[in-house]
Coordinates of N, CA, C and O in Angstrom, one line a residue:
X27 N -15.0 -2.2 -3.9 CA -15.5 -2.2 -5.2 C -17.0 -2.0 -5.2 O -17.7 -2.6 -4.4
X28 N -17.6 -1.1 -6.2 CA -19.3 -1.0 -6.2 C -19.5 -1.6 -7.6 O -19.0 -1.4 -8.7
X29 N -20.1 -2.3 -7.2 CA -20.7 -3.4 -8.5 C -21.3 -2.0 -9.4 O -20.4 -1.8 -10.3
X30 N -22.2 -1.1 -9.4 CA -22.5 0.0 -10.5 C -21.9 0.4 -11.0 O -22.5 1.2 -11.7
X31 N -20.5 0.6 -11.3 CA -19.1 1.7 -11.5 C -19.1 0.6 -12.5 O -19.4 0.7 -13.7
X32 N -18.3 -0.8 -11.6 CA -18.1 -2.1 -12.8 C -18.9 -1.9 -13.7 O -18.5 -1.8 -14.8
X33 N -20.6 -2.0 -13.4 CA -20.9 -2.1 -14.5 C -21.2 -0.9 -15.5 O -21.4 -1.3 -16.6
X34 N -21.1 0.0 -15.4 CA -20.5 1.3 -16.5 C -19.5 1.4 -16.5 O -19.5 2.4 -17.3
X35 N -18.7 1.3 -16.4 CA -17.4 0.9 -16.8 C -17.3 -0.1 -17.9 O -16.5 0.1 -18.8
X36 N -18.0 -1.2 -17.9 CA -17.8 -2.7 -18.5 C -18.7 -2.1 -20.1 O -18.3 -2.1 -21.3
X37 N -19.8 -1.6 -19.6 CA -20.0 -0.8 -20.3 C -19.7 0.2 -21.4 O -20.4 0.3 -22.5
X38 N -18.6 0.9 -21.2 CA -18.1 1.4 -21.6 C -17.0 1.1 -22.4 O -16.6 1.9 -23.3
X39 N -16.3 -0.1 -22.2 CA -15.0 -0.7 -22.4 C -15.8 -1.8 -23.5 O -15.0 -2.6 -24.0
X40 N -17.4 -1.9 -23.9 CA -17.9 -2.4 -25.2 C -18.7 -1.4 -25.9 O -19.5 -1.7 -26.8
X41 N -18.5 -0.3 -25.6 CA -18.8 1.0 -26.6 C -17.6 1.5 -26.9 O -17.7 2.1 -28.0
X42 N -16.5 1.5 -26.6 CA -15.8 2.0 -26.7 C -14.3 1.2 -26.8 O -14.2 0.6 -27.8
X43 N -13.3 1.2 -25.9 CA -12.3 0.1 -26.0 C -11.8 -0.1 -24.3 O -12.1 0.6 -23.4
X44 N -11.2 -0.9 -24.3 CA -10.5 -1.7 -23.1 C -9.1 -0.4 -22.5 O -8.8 -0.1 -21.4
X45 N -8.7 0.0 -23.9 CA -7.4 0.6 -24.0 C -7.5 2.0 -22.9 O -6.6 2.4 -22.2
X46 N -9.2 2.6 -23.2 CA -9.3 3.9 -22.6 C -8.8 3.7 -21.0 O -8.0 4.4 -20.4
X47 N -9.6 2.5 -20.6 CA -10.0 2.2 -19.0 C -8.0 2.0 -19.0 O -7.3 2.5 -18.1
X48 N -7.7 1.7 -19.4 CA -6.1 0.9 -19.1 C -5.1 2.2 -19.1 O -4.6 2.4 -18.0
X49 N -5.0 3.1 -19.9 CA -4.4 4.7 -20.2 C -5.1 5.2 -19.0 O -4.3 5.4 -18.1
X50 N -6.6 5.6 -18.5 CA -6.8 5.8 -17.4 C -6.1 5.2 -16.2 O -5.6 6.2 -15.7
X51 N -5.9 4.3 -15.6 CA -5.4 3.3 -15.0 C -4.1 3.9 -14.7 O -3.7 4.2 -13.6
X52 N -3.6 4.1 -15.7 CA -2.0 4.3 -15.8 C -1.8 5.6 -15.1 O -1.1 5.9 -14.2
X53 N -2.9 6.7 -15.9 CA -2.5 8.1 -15.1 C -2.8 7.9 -13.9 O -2.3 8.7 -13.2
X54 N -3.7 7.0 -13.5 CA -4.5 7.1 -11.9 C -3.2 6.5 -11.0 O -3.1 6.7 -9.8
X55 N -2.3 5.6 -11.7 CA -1.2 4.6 -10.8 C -0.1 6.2 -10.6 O 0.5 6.5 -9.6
X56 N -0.3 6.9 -11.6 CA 1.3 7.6 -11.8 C 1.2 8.9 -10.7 O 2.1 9.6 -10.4
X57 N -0.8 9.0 -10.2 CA -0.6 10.7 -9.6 C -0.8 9.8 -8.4 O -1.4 10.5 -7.6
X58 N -0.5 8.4 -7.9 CA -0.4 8.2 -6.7 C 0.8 8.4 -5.7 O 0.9 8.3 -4.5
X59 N 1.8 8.7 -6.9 CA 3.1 8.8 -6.6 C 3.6 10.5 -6.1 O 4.8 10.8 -5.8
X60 N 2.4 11.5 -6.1 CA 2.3 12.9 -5.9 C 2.5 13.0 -4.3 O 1.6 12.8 -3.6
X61 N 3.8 13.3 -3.9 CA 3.9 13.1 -2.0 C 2.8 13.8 -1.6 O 2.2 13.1 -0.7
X62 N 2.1 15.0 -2.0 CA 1.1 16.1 -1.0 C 0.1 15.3 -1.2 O -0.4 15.5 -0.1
X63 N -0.9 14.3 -1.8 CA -1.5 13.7 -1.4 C -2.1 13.3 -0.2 O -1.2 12.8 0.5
X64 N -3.4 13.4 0.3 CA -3.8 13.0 1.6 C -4.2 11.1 1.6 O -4.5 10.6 0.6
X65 N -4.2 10.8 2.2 CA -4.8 9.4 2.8 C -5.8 9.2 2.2 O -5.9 8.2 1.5
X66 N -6.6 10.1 2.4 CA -8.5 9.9 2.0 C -8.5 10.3 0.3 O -9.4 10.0 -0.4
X67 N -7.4 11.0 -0.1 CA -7.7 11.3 -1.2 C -7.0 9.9 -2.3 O -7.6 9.8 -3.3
X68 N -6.0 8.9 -2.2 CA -5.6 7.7 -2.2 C -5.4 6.7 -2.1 O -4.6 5.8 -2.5
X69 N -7.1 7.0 -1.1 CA -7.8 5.8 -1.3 C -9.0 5.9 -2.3 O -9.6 4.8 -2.7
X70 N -9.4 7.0 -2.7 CA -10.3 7.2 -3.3 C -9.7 6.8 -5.1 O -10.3 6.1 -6.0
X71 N -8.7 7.3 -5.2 CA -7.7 7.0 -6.6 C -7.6 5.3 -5.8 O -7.7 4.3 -6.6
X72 N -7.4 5.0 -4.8 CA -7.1 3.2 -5.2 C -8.6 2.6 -5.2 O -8.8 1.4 -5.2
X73 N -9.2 3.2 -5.1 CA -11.1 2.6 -5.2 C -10.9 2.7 -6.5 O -10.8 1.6 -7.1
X74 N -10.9 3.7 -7.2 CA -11.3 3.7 -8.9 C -10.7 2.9 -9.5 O -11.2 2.4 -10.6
X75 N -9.5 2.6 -8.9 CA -8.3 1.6 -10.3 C -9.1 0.1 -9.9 O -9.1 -0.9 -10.7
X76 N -9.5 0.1 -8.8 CA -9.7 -1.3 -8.2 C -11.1 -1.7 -8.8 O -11.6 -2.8 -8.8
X77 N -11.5 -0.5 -9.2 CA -13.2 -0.7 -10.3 C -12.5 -0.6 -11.5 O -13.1 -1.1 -12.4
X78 N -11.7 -0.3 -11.8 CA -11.5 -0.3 -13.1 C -11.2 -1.6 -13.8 O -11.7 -2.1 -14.9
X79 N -9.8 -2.3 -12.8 CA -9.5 -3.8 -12.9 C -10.7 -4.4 -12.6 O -10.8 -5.6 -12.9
X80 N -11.7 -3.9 -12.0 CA -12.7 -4.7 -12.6 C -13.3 -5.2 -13.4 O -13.6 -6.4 -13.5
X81 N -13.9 -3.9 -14.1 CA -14.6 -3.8 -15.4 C -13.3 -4.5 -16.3 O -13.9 -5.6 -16.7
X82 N -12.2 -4.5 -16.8 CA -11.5 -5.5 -17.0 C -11.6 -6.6 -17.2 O -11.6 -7.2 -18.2
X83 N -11.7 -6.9 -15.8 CA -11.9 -8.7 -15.6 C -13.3 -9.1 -15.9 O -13.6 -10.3 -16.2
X84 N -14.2 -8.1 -15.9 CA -15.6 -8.5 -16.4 C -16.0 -8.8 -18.0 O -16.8 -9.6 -18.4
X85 N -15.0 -7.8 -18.6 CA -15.2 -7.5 -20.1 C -14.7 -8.8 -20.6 O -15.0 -9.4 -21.6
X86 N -13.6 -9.1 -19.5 CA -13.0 -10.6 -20.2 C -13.6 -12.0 -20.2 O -13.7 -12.8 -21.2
X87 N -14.0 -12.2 -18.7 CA -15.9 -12.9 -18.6 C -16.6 -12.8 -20.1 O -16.3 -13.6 -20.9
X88 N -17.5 -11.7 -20.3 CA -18.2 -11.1 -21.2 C -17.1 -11.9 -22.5 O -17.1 -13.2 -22.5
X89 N -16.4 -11.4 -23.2 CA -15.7 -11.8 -24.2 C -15.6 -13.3 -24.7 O -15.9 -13.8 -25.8
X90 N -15.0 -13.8 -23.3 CA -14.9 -15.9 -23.4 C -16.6 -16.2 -23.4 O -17.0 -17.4 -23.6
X91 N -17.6 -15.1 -23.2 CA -18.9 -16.0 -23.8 C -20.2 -15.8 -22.7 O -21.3 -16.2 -23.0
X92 N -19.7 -15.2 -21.4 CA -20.9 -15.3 -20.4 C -21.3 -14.1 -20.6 O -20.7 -13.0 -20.9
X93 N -22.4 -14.2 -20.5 CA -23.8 -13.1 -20.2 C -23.3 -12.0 -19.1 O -23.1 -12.4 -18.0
X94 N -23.2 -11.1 -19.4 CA -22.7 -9.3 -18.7 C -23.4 -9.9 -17.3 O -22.8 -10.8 -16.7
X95 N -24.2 -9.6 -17.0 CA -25.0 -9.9 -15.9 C -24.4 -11.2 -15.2 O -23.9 -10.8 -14.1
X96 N -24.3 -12.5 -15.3 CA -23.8 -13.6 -14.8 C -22.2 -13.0 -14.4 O -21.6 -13.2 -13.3
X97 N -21.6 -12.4 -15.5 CA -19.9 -11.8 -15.4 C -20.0 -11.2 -14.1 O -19.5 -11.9 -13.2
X98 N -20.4 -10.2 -13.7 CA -20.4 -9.5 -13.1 C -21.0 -10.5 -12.0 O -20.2 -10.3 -11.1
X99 N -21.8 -11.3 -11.7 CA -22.0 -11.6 -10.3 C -20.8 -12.7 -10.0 O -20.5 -13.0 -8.9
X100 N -20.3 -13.3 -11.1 CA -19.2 -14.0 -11.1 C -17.7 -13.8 -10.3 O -16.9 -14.6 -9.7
X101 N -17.7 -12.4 -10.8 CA -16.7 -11.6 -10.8 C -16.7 -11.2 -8.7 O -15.8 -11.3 -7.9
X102 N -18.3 -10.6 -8.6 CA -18.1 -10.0 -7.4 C -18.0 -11.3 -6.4 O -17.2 -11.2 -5.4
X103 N -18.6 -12.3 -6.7 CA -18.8 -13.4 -5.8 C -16.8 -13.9 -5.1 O -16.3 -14.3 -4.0
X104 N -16.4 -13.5 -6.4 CA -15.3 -13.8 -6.6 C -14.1 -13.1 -5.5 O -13.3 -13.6 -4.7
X105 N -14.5 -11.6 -5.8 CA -14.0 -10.8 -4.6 C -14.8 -11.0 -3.6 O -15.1 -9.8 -3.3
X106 N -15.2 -11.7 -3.0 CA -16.2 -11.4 -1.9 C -15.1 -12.3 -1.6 O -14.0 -12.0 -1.1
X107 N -15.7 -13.9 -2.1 CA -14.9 -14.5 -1.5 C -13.6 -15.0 -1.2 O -13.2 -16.1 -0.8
X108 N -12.6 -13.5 -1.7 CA -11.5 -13.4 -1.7 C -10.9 -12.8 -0.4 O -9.8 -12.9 0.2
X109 N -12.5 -11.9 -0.3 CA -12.4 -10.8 1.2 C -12.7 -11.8 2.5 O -12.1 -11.6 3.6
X110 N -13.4 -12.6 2.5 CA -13.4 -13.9 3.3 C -12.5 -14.5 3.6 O -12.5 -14.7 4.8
X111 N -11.8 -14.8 3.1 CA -10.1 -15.8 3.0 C -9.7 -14.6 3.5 O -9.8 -14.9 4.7
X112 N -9.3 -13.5 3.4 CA -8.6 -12.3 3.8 C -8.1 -12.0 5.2 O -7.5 -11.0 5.4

């Protein structure tokens, strides 16, 4: 996950709506399912959806009342120390 993406992304999902990033999401889940795909090319489609569910989970931070900025380190601390346990 790159913390910059989330945050344009999160960005974007309060200029705009939640719904775009989610319909994106959806097409990005559905061309994973394309057999000629290479390795390197889905992982790069599972990098994006994996920013995307983020900016998500940030917007939702953001919404219940925390500061964009706090969300977002909230959020990453969160995966971090998810990748630790891992």
């Amino acid at each position: 996950m790159k913390l910059p993406i989330i945050k344009h992304l999160t960005e974007f999902i309060e200029q705009n709506d939640q719904d775009y990033v989610l319909e994106a999401i959806e097409t990005l889940e559905s061309l994973t399912e394309v057999p000629s795909l290479k390795d390197e090319e889905l992982d790069v489609i599972g990098e994006l959806i994996s920013n995307m569910y983020g900016a998500i989970e940030v917007d939702k931070l953001v919404k219940g009342g925390m500061e964009r900025k706090e969300a977002l380190n909230t959020f990453m601390k969160r995966v971090l120390g998810s990748i630790d346990k891992g």
